[in-house]
mmCIF file of C-alpha atoms in Angstrom:
data_model
loop_
_atom_site.group_PDB
_atom_site.id
_atom_site.type_symbol
_atom_site.label_atom_id
_atom_site.label_comp_id
_atom_site.label_asym_id
_atom_site.label_seq_id
_atom_site.Cartn_x
_atom_site.Cartn_y
_atom_site.Cartn_z
ATOM 1 C CA MET F 1018 -24.244 45.888 68.386
ATOM 2 C CA THR F 1019 -27.068 48.235 67.451
ATOM 3 C CA ARG F 1020 -30.056 46.506 65.872
ATOM 4 C CA GLU F 1021 -33.375 47.857 64.719
ATOM 5 C CA PRO F 1022 -35.442 47.929 67.927
ATOM 6 C CA ARG F 1023 -38.069 45.208 68.163
ATOM 7 C CA GLY F 1024 -41.499 46.505 67.309
ATOM 8 C CA ILE F 1025 -40.181 49.926 66.274
ATOM 9 C CA GLY F 1026 -41.408 50.740 62.836
ATOM 10 C CA ARG F 1027 -43.607 53.276 61.167
ATOM 11 C CA GLY F 1028 -46.416 50.767 60.691
ATOM 12 C CA ASP F 1029 -46.457 49.573 64.304
ATOM 13 C CA ARG F 1030 -47.957 52.632 65.954
ATOM 14 C CA GLY F 1031 -51.307 54.319 65.911
ATOM 15 C CA ALA F 1032 -51.128 57.767 64.341
ATOM 16 C CA SER F 1033 -54.424 59.346 65.338
ATOM 17 C CA SER F 1034 -53.108 61.196 68.408
ATOM 18 C CA ARG F 1035 -49.511 61.586 67.295
ATOM 19 C CA PRO F 1036 -48.104 65.116 66.918
ATOM 20 C CA SER F 1037 -47.161 65.828 63.347
ATOM 21 C CA SER F 1038 -43.456 66.229 62.638
ATOM 22 C CA PRO F 1039 -43.127 67.722 59.166
ATOM 23 C CA ALA F 1040 -39.578 68.096 57.990
ATOM 24 C CA GLY F 1041 -38.693 71.750 57.983
ATOM 25 C CA ALA F 1042 -35.876 73.719 56.433
ATOM 26 C CA GLY F 1043 -33.377 71.436 54.764
ATOM 27 C CA GLY F 1044 -35.445 68.385 55.711
ATOM 28 C CA ARG F 1045 -34.520 68.738 59.361
ATOM 29 C CA ILE F 1046 -36.779 67.564 62.188
ATOM 30 C CA PRO F 1047 -38.312 70.317 64.335
ATOM 31 C CA VAL F 1048 -37.380 70.106 68.011
ATOM 32 C CA ALA F 1049 -38.973 71.520 71.144
ATOM 33 C CA LEU F 1050 -36.604 72.313 73.999
ATOM 34 C CA LEU F 1051 -37.901 72.389 77.573
ATOM 35 C CA GLY F 1052 -35.903 74.158 80.259
ATOM 36 C CA ALA F 1053 -34.284 76.178 77.514
ATOM 37 C CA THR F 1054 -32.937 78.986 79.711
ATOM 38 C CA GLY F 1055 -30.931 76.808 82.124
ATOM 39 C CA ILE F 1056 -27.276 75.971 81.571
ATOM 40 C CA VAL F 1057 -28.007 72.565 79.979
ATOM 41 C CA GLY F 1058 -30.728 74.177 77.878
ATOM 42 C CA GLN F 1059 -28.304 76.860 76.731
ATOM 43 C CA ARG F 1060 -25.786 74.235 75.661
ATOM 44 C CA LEU F 1061 -28.502 72.412 73.722
ATOM 45 C CA VAL F 1062 -29.493 75.658 72.010
ATOM 46 C CA ARG F 1063 -25.910 76.095 70.872
ATOM 47 C CA MET F 1064 -25.464 72.459 69.810
ATOM 48 C CA LEU F 1065 -28.704 72.491 67.812
ATOM 49 C CA ASN F 1066 -27.557 75.512 65.817
ATOM 50 C CA GLY F 1067 -26.745 74.181 62.346
ATOM 51 C CA HIS F 1068 -27.406 70.569 63.337
ATOM 52 C CA PRO F 1069 -27.721 68.348 60.231
ATOM 53 C CA LEU F 1070 -30.772 66.400 61.489
ATOM 54 C CA PHE F 1071 -32.629 68.798 63.783
ATOM 55 C CA ARG F 1072 -33.740 72.412 63.916
ATOM 56 C CA LEU F 1073 -34.814 74.221 67.066
ATOM 57 C CA ALA F 1074 -38.476 75.165 66.563
ATOM 58 C CA GLU F 1075 -39.834 75.723 70.090
ATOM 59 C CA VAL F 1076 -38.365 76.810 73.403
ATOM 60 C CA ALA F 1077 -40.128 76.635 76.751
ATOM 61 C CA ALA F 1078 -39.251 77.735 80.267
ATOM 62 C CA SER F 1079 -40.824 78.899 83.506
ATOM 63 C CA ASP F 1080 -43.862 81.171 83.470
ATOM 64 C CA ARG F 1081 -41.812 84.141 84.645
ATOM 65 C CA ARG F 1082 -39.730 84.081 81.443
ATOM 66 C CA ALA F 1083 -42.481 83.030 79.026
ATOM 67 C CA GLY F 1084 -43.752 85.444 76.397
ATOM 68 C CA ARG F 1085 -40.367 87.085 75.794
ATOM 69 C CA ARG F 1086 -37.858 86.438 73.032
ATOM 70 C CA TYR F 1087 -35.312 83.815 74.002
ATOM 71 C CA GLY F 1088 -32.401 86.182 73.373
ATOM 72 C CA ASP F 1089 -33.876 88.701 75.820
ATOM 73 C CA ALA F 1090 -35.081 86.285 78.499
ATOM 74 C CA ALA F 1091 -32.271 83.726 78.760
ATOM 75 C CA PRO F 1092 -29.534 84.628 81.275
ATOM 76 C CA TRP F 1093 -26.878 83.548 78.768
ATOM 77 C CA ARG F 1094 -23.780 82.137 80.494
ATOM 78 C CA LEU F 1095 -21.869 80.664 77.567
ATOM 79 C CA ALA F 1096 -19.234 82.486 75.557
ATOM 80 C CA GLY F 1097 -20.618 84.740 72.849
ATOM 81 C CA ASP F 1098 -24.317 85.255 72.196
ATOM 82 C CA PRO F 1099 -27.259 82.919 71.590
ATOM 83 C CA PRO F 1100 -27.582 81.818 67.956
ATOM 84 C CA PRO F 1101 -29.680 84.435 66.123
ATOM 85 C CA ALA F 1102 -32.409 82.006 65.038
ATOM 86 C CA ALA F 1103 -32.849 80.788 68.623
ATOM 87 C CA ALA F 1104 -32.703 84.312 70.014
ATOM 88 C CA ARG F 1105 -35.746 85.253 67.929
ATOM 89 C CA LEU F 1106 -37.939 82.436 69.244
ATOM 90 C CA THR F 1107 -40.629 83.329 71.753
ATOM 91 C CA LEU F 1108 -40.435 81.420 75.015
ATOM 92 C CA ARG F 1109 -43.496 79.326 75.737
ATOM 93 C CA ARG F 1110 -44.810 78.160 79.082
ATOM 94 C CA LEU F 1111 -44.093 74.577 80.047
ATOM 95 C CA SER F 1112 -47.850 74.039 80.191
ATOM 96 C CA ASP F 1113 -48.383 75.213 76.589
ATOM 97 C CA PRO F 1114 -49.077 72.635 73.848
ATOM 98 C CA VAL F 1115 -46.015 71.319 72.037
ATOM 99 C CA ASP F 1116 -46.165 71.040 68.253
ATOM 100 C CA SER F 1117 -42.845 69.280 67.574
ATOM 101 C CA ARG F 1118 -42.900 65.520 67.931
ATOM 102 C CA LEU F 1119 -39.304 65.437 69.198
ATOM 103 C CA VAL F 1120 -38.780 67.008 72.619
ATOM 104 C CA LEU F 1121 -35.444 67.547 74.346
ATOM 105 C CA SER F 1122 -35.886 68.109 78.057
ATOM 106 C CA ALA F 1123 -33.421 69.984 80.247
ATOM 107 C CA LEU F 1124 -35.974 70.300 83.035
ATOM 108 C CA PRO F 1125 -35.097 69.832 86.700
ATOM 109 C CA SER F 1126 -36.266 66.491 88.041
ATOM 110 C CA ALA F 1127 -39.124 67.916 90.106
ATOM 111 C CA ALA F 1128 -40.779 69.379 87.017
ATOM 112 C CA ALA F 1129 -39.780 66.610 84.616
ATOM 113 C CA ASP F 1130 -41.886 63.780 86.029
ATOM 114 C CA ALA F 1131 -45.383 64.962 85.159
ATOM 115 C CA ILE F 1132 -44.480 67.061 82.110
ATOM 116 C CA GLU F 1133 -42.358 64.464 80.333
ATOM 117 C CA THR F 1134 -44.811 61.653 81.051
ATOM 118 C CA ALA F 1135 -47.731 63.690 79.682
ATOM 119 C CA LEU F 1136 -45.786 64.478 76.516
ATOM 120 C CA ALA F 1137 -44.865 60.827 75.944
ATOM 121 C CA GLU F 1138 -48.474 59.809 76.507
ATOM 122 C CA SER F 1139 -49.601 62.306 73.864
ATOM 123 C CA GLY F 1140 -47.280 60.840 71.239
ATOM 124 C CA HIS F 1141 -44.058 62.813 71.657
ATOM 125 C CA ILE F 1142 -40.576 61.316 71.646
ATOM 126 C CA VAL F 1143 -38.925 62.765 74.749
ATOM 127 C CA CYS F 1144 -35.163 62.651 75.315
ATOM 128 C CA THR F 1145 -34.530 63.742 78.869
ATOM 129 C CA ASN F 1146 -31.561 64.818 80.911
ATOM 130 C CA ALA F 1147 -33.519 64.586 84.188
ATOM 131 C CA SER F 1148 -32.943 61.800 86.724
ATOM 132 C CA THR F 1149 -36.664 61.168 87.264
ATOM 133 C CA HIS F 1150 -37.196 58.236 84.888
ATOM 134 C CA ARG F 1151 -33.661 56.820 84.601
ATOM 135 C CA MET F 1152 -34.140 53.702 86.687
ATOM 136 C CA HIS F 1153 -37.605 52.785 85.410
ATOM 137 C CA SER F 1154 -37.350 49.308 83.940
ATOM 138 C CA ALA F 1155 -38.952 50.323 80.618
ATOM 139 C CA VAL F 1156 -36.951 53.519 80.144
ATOM 140 C CA PRO F 1157 -33.665 53.089 78.256
ATOM 141 C CA LEU F 1158 -30.730 54.762 80.017
ATOM 142 C CA ILE F 1159 -28.313 55.214 77.165
ATOM 143 C CA VAL F 1160 -24.706 56.057 76.442
ATOM 144 C CA PRO F 1161 -24.906 55.324 72.691
ATOM 145 C CA GLU F 1162 -21.398 53.916 72.233
ATOM 146 C CA VAL F 1163 -22.012 51.514 75.135
ATOM 147 C CA ASN F 1164 -25.624 50.302 75.060
ATOM 148 C CA ALA F 1165 -27.499 51.628 72.034
ATOM 149 C CA ASP F 1166 -29.512 48.382 71.936
ATOM 150 C CA ALA F 1167 -31.331 49.553 75.058
ATOM 151 C CA ILE F 1168 -33.450 51.755 72.759
ATOM 152 C CA GLU F 1169 -35.551 48.616 72.250
ATOM 153 C CA LEU F 1170 -37.046 49.143 75.715
ATOM 154 C CA VAL F 1171 -39.290 51.913 74.378
ATOM 155 C CA GLY F 1172 -41.450 49.163 72.887
ATOM 156 C CA GLN F 1173 -42.436 48.221 76.457
ATOM 157 C CA GLN F 1174 -43.627 51.712 77.359
ATOM 158 C CA ARG F 1175 -47.385 52.106 77.761
ATOM 159 C CA TRP F 1176 -47.444 55.161 75.488
ATOM 160 C CA PHE F 1177 -45.527 53.487 72.660
ATOM 161 C CA PRO F 1178 -48.686 52.377 70.750
ATOM 162 C CA SER F 1179 -49.654 56.061 70.378
ATOM 163 C CA GLY F 1180 -46.186 56.950 69.066
ATOM 164 C CA GLY F 1181 -44.657 58.234 72.301
ATOM 165 C CA ALA F 1182 -41.306 57.316 73.789
ATOM 166 C CA LEU F 1183 -39.155 58.361 76.726
ATOM 167 C CA VAL F 1184 -35.361 57.984 76.545
ATOM 168 C CA ALA F 1185 -32.941 59.088 79.269
ATOM 169 C CA ASN F 1186 -29.264 59.910 79.478
ATOM 170 C CA THR F 1187 -27.229 59.288 82.605
ATOM 171 C CA ASN F 1188 -26.042 61.430 85.459
ATOM 172 C CA CYS F 1189 -23.308 63.756 84.212
ATOM 173 C CA VAL F 1190 -20.468 61.960 85.987
ATOM 174 C CA VAL F 1191 -21.712 58.473 85.047
ATOM 175 C CA ALA F 1192 -21.498 59.305 81.336
ATOM 176 C CA GLY F 1193 -17.715 59.624 81.447
ATOM 177 C CA ILE F 1194 -17.169 56.732 83.842
ATOM 178 C CA ALA F 1195 -19.343 54.390 81.780
ATOM 179 C CA LEU F 1196 -17.429 55.154 78.590
ATOM 180 C CA ALA F 1197 -14.103 54.546 80.313
ATOM 181 C CA LEU F 1198 -15.229 51.274 81.921
ATOM 182 C CA ALA F 1199 -17.243 49.732 79.078
ATOM 183 C CA PRO F 1200 -14.363 48.455 76.909
ATOM 184 C CA ILE F 1201 -12.501 47.162 79.974
ATOM 185 C CA HIS F 1202 -15.569 45.357 81.272
ATOM 186 C CA ARG F 1203 -16.230 43.732 77.911
ATOM 187 C CA ALA F 1204 -12.652 42.622 77.338
ATOM 188 C CA ILE F 1205 -11.583 41.704 80.872
ATOM 189 C CA GLY F 1206 -14.508 41.928 83.298
ATOM 190 C CA ILE F 1207 -14.829 44.161 86.359
ATOM 191 C CA ARG F 1208 -15.657 42.761 89.806
ATOM 192 C CA SER F 1209 -15.720 46.001 91.762
ATOM 193 C CA ALA F 1210 -14.962 49.690 91.430
ATOM 194 C CA THR F 1211 -14.125 52.428 93.895
ATOM 195 C CA VAL F 1212 -14.801 55.909 92.540
ATOM 196 C CA VAL F 1213 -13.847 59.300 93.974
ATOM 197 C CA THR F 1214 -15.179 62.245 91.984
ATOM 198 C CA LEU F 1215 -14.061 65.866 91.734
ATOM 199 C CA GLN F 1216 -17.071 67.588 90.216
ATOM 200 C CA ALA F 1217 -17.254 71.041 88.681
ATOM 201 C CA ILE F 1218 -19.326 73.949 89.956
ATOM 202 C CA SER F 1219 -21.480 74.008 86.818
ATOM 203 C CA GLY F 1220 -22.890 70.641 87.824
ATOM 204 C CA ALA F 1221 -24.854 72.497 90.491
ATOM 205 C CA GLY F 1222 -26.886 74.352 87.860
ATOM 206 C CA LEU F 1223 -27.048 77.805 86.346
ATOM 207 C CA ASP F 1224 -26.086 79.669 89.493
ATOM 208 C CA GLY F 1225 -23.785 76.995 90.895
ATOM 209 C CA LEU F 1226 -22.822 77.294 94.530
ATOM 210 C CA ALA F 1227 -22.544 80.531 96.436
ATOM 211 C CA ALA F 1228 -19.130 82.052 95.767
ATOM 212 C CA MET F 1229 -18.144 82.061 99.426
ATOM 213 C CA GLU F 1230 -19.101 78.394 99.750
ATOM 214 C CA ILE F 1231 -16.889 77.060 96.979
ATOM 215 C CA SER F 1232 -14.077 79.596 96.530
ATOM 216 C CA GLY F 1233 -10.841 78.051 97.798
ATOM 217 C CA ASN F 1234 -12.834 75.135 99.151
ATOM 218 C CA VAL F 1235 -13.726 71.473 98.610
ATOM 219 C CA VAL F 1236 -17.205 70.230 99.532
ATOM 220 C CA PRO F 1237 -17.156 66.464 100.263
ATOM 221 C CA TRP F 1238 -20.839 65.848 99.548
ATOM 222 C CA ILE F 1239 -23.375 66.529 96.796
ATOM 223 C CA LYS F 1240 -27.000 65.924 97.654
ATOM 224 C CA GLY F 1241 -28.394 62.815 95.969
ATOM 225 C CA GLU F 1242 -25.306 62.233 93.835
ATOM 226 C CA GLU F 1243 -23.654 59.195 95.384
ATOM 227 C CA GLU F 1244 -26.909 57.248 95.330
ATOM 228 C CA LYS F 1245 -27.232 57.587 91.539
ATOM 229 C CA ILE F 1246 -23.826 56.439 90.382
ATOM 230 C CA ALA F 1247 -23.793 52.697 91.116
ATOM 231 C CA PRO F 1248 -27.284 51.811 89.833
ATOM 232 C CA GLU F 1249 -27.001 53.983 86.724
ATOM 233 C CA LEU F 1250 -23.542 52.639 85.890
ATOM 234 C CA ASN F 1251 -24.687 49.036 86.217
ATOM 235 C CA LYS F 1252 -27.809 49.666 84.140
ATOM 236 C CA VAL F 1253 -25.762 51.154 81.296
ATOM 237 C CA LEU F 1254 -23.122 48.404 81.440
ATOM 238 C CA ASN F 1255 -25.719 45.659 81.980
ATOM 239 C CA ALA F 1256 -23.511 44.551 84.856
ATOM 240 C CA ASP F 1257 -23.514 43.784 88.561
ATOM 241 C CA ILE F 1258 -20.368 45.594 89.631
ATOM 242 C CA GLU F 1259 -19.892 46.454 93.286
ATOM 243 C CA VAL F 1260 -19.372 50.209 93.310
ATOM 244 C CA GLY F 1261 -18.164 52.352 96.190
ATOM 245 C CA VAL F 1262 -18.457 56.091 95.662
ATOM 246 C CA ALA F 1263 -17.383 59.356 97.264
ATOM 247 C CA VAL F 1264 -18.383 62.579 95.519
ATOM 248 C CA THR F 1265 -16.759 65.982 95.910
ATOM 249 C CA ARG F 1266 -17.525 69.465 94.617
ATOM 250 C CA VAL F 1267 -14.381 71.383 93.669
ATOM 251 C CA PRO F 1268 -13.803 74.998 92.515
ATOM 252 C CA VAL F 1269 -13.504 74.157 88.813
ATOM 253 C CA PRO F 1270 -15.956 75.791 86.357
ATOM 254 C CA ASP F 1271 -16.508 72.769 84.065
ATOM 255 C CA GLY F 1272 -15.292 69.183 83.920
ATOM 256 C CA HIS F 1273 -15.946 66.204 86.168
ATOM 257 C CA THR F 1274 -12.845 64.219 87.130
ATOM 258 C CA ALA F 1275 -12.961 60.737 88.663
ATOM 259 C CA HIS F 1276 -10.275 58.648 90.336
ATOM 260 C CA ILE F 1277 -11.257 55.042 89.630
ATOM 261 C CA PHE F 1278 -9.887 51.885 91.254
ATOM 262 C CA LEU F 1279 -10.868 48.533 89.695
ATOM 263 C CA LYS F 1280 -10.844 44.911 90.802
ATOM 264 C CA LEU F 1281 -10.770 42.882 87.595
ATOM 265 C CA ARG F 1282 -11.839 39.333 86.750
ATOM 266 C CA ARG F 1283 -8.367 38.377 85.563
ATOM 267 C CA GLN F 1284 -4.818 39.662 85.740
ATOM 268 C CA VAL F 1285 -3.950 42.237 83.148
ATOM 269 C CA SER F 1286 -0.994 44.380 82.185
ATOM 270 C CA LEU F 1287 -1.234 48.146 82.029
ATOM 271 C CA GLY F 1288 -0.274 47.914 78.377
ATOM 272 C CA GLU F 1289 -3.294 45.735 77.628
ATOM 273 C CA VAL F 1290 -5.664 48.204 79.285
ATOM 274 C CA GLU F 1291 -4.102 51.106 77.424
ATOM 275 C CA ARG F 1292 -4.374 49.184 74.163
ATOM 276 C CA ILE F 1293 -8.064 48.470 74.799
ATOM 277 C CA TRP F 1294 -8.689 52.192 75.224
ATOM 278 C CA THR F 1295 -6.512 53.241 72.300
ATOM 279 C CA GLU F 1296 -8.199 50.832 69.901
ATOM 280 C CA TYR F 1297 -11.719 51.699 71.050
ATOM 281 C CA ARG F 1298 -13.888 53.256 68.344
ATOM 282 C CA ARG F 1299 -17.475 54.315 68.064
ATOM 283 C CA PRO F 1300 -19.361 51.172 66.949
ATOM 284 C CA ALA F 1301 -19.959 51.194 63.204
ATOM 285 C CA THR F 1302 -23.461 49.862 63.835
ATOM 286 C CA LEU F 1303 -24.445 53.237 65.312
ATOM 287 C CA GLY F 1304 -24.518 54.739 61.858
ATOM 288 C CA ASP F 1305 -24.408 58.509 61.442
ATOM 289 C CA LEU F 1306 -24.858 60.114 64.851
ATOM 290 C CA PRO F 1307 -23.375 63.555 64.204
ATOM 291 C CA SER F 1308 -22.651 64.418 67.832
ATOM 292 C CA LEU F 1309 -20.497 61.376 68.531
ATOM 293 C CA PRO F 1310 -16.751 61.357 67.811
ATOM 294 C CA GLU F 1311 -15.120 58.445 66.030
ATOM 295 C CA ARG F 1312 -12.750 58.019 69.001
ATOM 296 C CA PRO F 1313 -14.648 58.830 72.206
ATOM 297 C CA LEU F 1314 -11.725 57.865 74.467
ATOM 298 C CA VAL F 1315 -8.542 59.939 74.529
ATOM 299 C CA VAL F 1316 -5.567 58.353 76.296
ATOM 300 C CA ARG F 1317 -3.219 60.787 78.054
ATOM 301 C CA ARG F 1318 0.222 59.361 78.824
ATOM 302 C CA GLU F 1319 1.579 62.373 80.750
ATOM 303 C CA PRO F 1320 1.841 61.663 84.495
ATOM 304 C CA ASP F 1321 -0.249 64.726 85.426
ATOM 305 C CA ARG F 1322 -3.100 64.374 82.923
ATOM 306 C CA PRO F 1323 -6.004 64.582 82.282
ATOM 307 C CA GLN F 1324 -6.764 68.037 83.671
ATOM 308 C CA PRO F 1325 -9.964 70.068 83.174
ATOM 309 C CA LYS F 1326 -7.981 73.138 82.145
ATOM 310 C CA LEU F 1327 -6.154 71.248 79.384
ATOM 311 C CA ASP F 1328 -8.377 68.341 78.378
ATOM 312 C CA LEU F 1329 -11.955 69.525 78.852
ATOM 313 C CA HIS F 1330 -12.689 69.990 75.155
ATOM 314 C CA ALA F 1331 -11.372 66.672 73.828
ATOM 315 C CA ALA F 1332 -13.353 65.681 70.731
ATOM 316 C CA GLY F 1333 -15.384 68.880 70.963
ATOM 317 C CA GLY F 1334 -16.342 68.154 74.566
ATOM 318 C CA MET F 1335 -17.775 64.735 73.697
ATOM 319 C CA GLY F 1336 -14.536 62.850 74.371
ATOM 320 C CA VAL F 1337 -13.565 61.218 77.658
ATOM 321 C CA SER F 1338 -9.900 61.589 78.600
ATOM 322 C CA VAL F 1339 -8.253 58.788 80.590
ATOM 323 C CA GLY F 1340 -4.789 58.736 82.116
ATOM 324 C CA ARG F 1341 -2.586 58.043 85.149
ATOM 325 C CA ILE F 1342 -3.166 54.336 84.657
ATOM 326 C CA ARG F 1343 -1.206 52.381 87.240
ATOM 327 C CA LYS F 1344 -1.171 49.244 89.327
ATOM 328 C CA ALA F 1345 -3.185 49.482 92.531
ATOM 329 C CA PRO F 1346 -2.709 47.575 95.790
ATOM 330 C CA PRO F 1347 -5.220 44.912 96.882
ATOM 331 C CA PRO F 1348 -8.136 44.621 96.802
ATOM 332 C CA HIS F 1349 -7.854 46.572 93.543
ATOM 333 C CA ASP F 1350 -5.799 45.753 90.464
ATOM 334 C CA ILE F 1351 -5.541 48.999 88.513
ATOM 335 C CA ALA F 1352 -6.278 52.681 89.018
ATOM 336 C CA PHE F 1353 -6.707 55.567 86.606
ATOM 337 C CA VAL F 1354 -8.237 59.009 86.164
ATOM 338 C CA ALA F 1355 -11.116 59.862 83.824
ATOM 339 C CA LEU F 1356 -12.287 63.341 82.825
ATOM 340 C CA ALA F 1357 -15.402 64.400 80.913
ATOM 341 C CA HIS F 1358 -17.099 67.696 80.160
ATOM 342 C CA ASN F 1359 -20.121 67.491 82.432
ATOM 343 C CA GLY F 1360 -22.118 70.031 80.435
ATOM 344 C CA VAL F 1361 -21.456 68.475 77.030
ATOM 345 C CA ARG F 1362 -20.720 64.739 77.218
ATOM 346 C CA GLY F 1363 -22.492 64.479 80.556
ATOM 347 C CA ALA F 1364 -25.640 66.454 79.791
ATOM 348 C CA ALA F 1365 -26.519 68.427 76.642
ATOM 349 C CA GLY F 1366 -24.446 66.351 74.240
ATOM 350 C CA ALA F 1367 -25.667 63.128 75.812
ATOM 351 C CA CYS F 1368 -29.303 64.172 75.405
ATOM 352 C CA LEU F 1369 -28.723 65.260 71.802
ATOM 353 C CA ALA F 1370 -26.898 62.043 70.904
ATOM 354 C CA ASN F 1371 -29.843 60.032 72.232
ATOM 355 C CA ALA F 1372 -32.174 62.067 70.024
ATOM 356 C CA GLU F 1373 -29.936 61.239 67.066
ATOM 357 C CA LEU F 1374 -30.137 57.574 68.053
ATOM 358 C CA CYS F 1375 -33.932 57.794 68.061
ATOM 359 C CA ALA F 1376 -33.847 59.376 64.603
ATOM 360 C CA THR F 1377 -31.710 56.570 63.161
ATOM 361 C CA ASN F 1378 -33.635 53.714 64.803
ATOM 362 C CA GLY F 1379 -37.019 54.125 63.227
ATOM 363 C CA LEU F 1380 -38.863 56.015 65.965
ATOM 364 C CA PHE F 1381 -39.850 58.612 63.398
ATOM 365 C CA HIS F 1382 -39.181 59.171 59.757
ATOM 366 C CA ILE F 1383 -36.882 61.883 58.413
ATOM 367 C CA ASP F 1384 -38.082 63.275 55.095
ATOM 368 C CA ARG F 1385 -35.198 64.384 52.931
#
């Protein structure tokens, strides 16, 4: 259930050092985007175009791109062209002052630590895709359909009295796994999970891997990836599940696939698990979060689905497709496959949905 976060209210914070956030065109909240020229930044630029709550007001990137129009400086890798309004914006340096109170960060982790912390301390609400702050005890790590109540943790952050907040989304593969596991864990209980991932090239960033390294190949290791999955998954699920993980990079442009084997707390039929997924809906208590689909889980009954080529764009890229559910030999009980768009549900869309959650939970006021 999503409640109003404790201590979060317009009268609970000092306003003297808070950045102003006047509602702009159509009453929408101005947004600053950091790391705007990277692949996650590009997806956020596209998703913010025409957004009902937010408008892109500022874009920032590395010094070498700063000072140029976004449309000229961004090495655009998505289909089509950058939205015209975004293309006209002038890229700022990451060190430049930020006017917008709401900041979406697509920065790499090395840069995110100091920059995001400084912004939160100066009264900005920062929604970050970086891994830097995810496991901090006072930083909510949120998949909105699963643990929106975690937004209450911002009240424990040292910069909260000055109006600042820092909210994180998960690793791109955890986002899909968490959504697939959450309804099962709540209804049945999960003792342990074994996860084998097949992760897309785009997860390696704008330039991905060298063509000769990944073409016709499978790389059975991704630096720093395996270490993130178990702790992030348990933090989102508020659980203590034993998780074994093997991660793999595969020559697929977009879409992270995971083979998942579960040991459950009680015996269950495959029909019951499928019914749990089929009946799962976005919690009504979330209110109007425009980026989230009503049905975030899509059940595929074909024996060879889900597949990135066919199922990547379920629910506009924000859906998680599950299939190949079957009985598994001991020590596991069931096995299945989950697929999510790593760039949308796992990164840009996750960050944007968390910003929407902040907007609907009293962290700042939207003037209509």
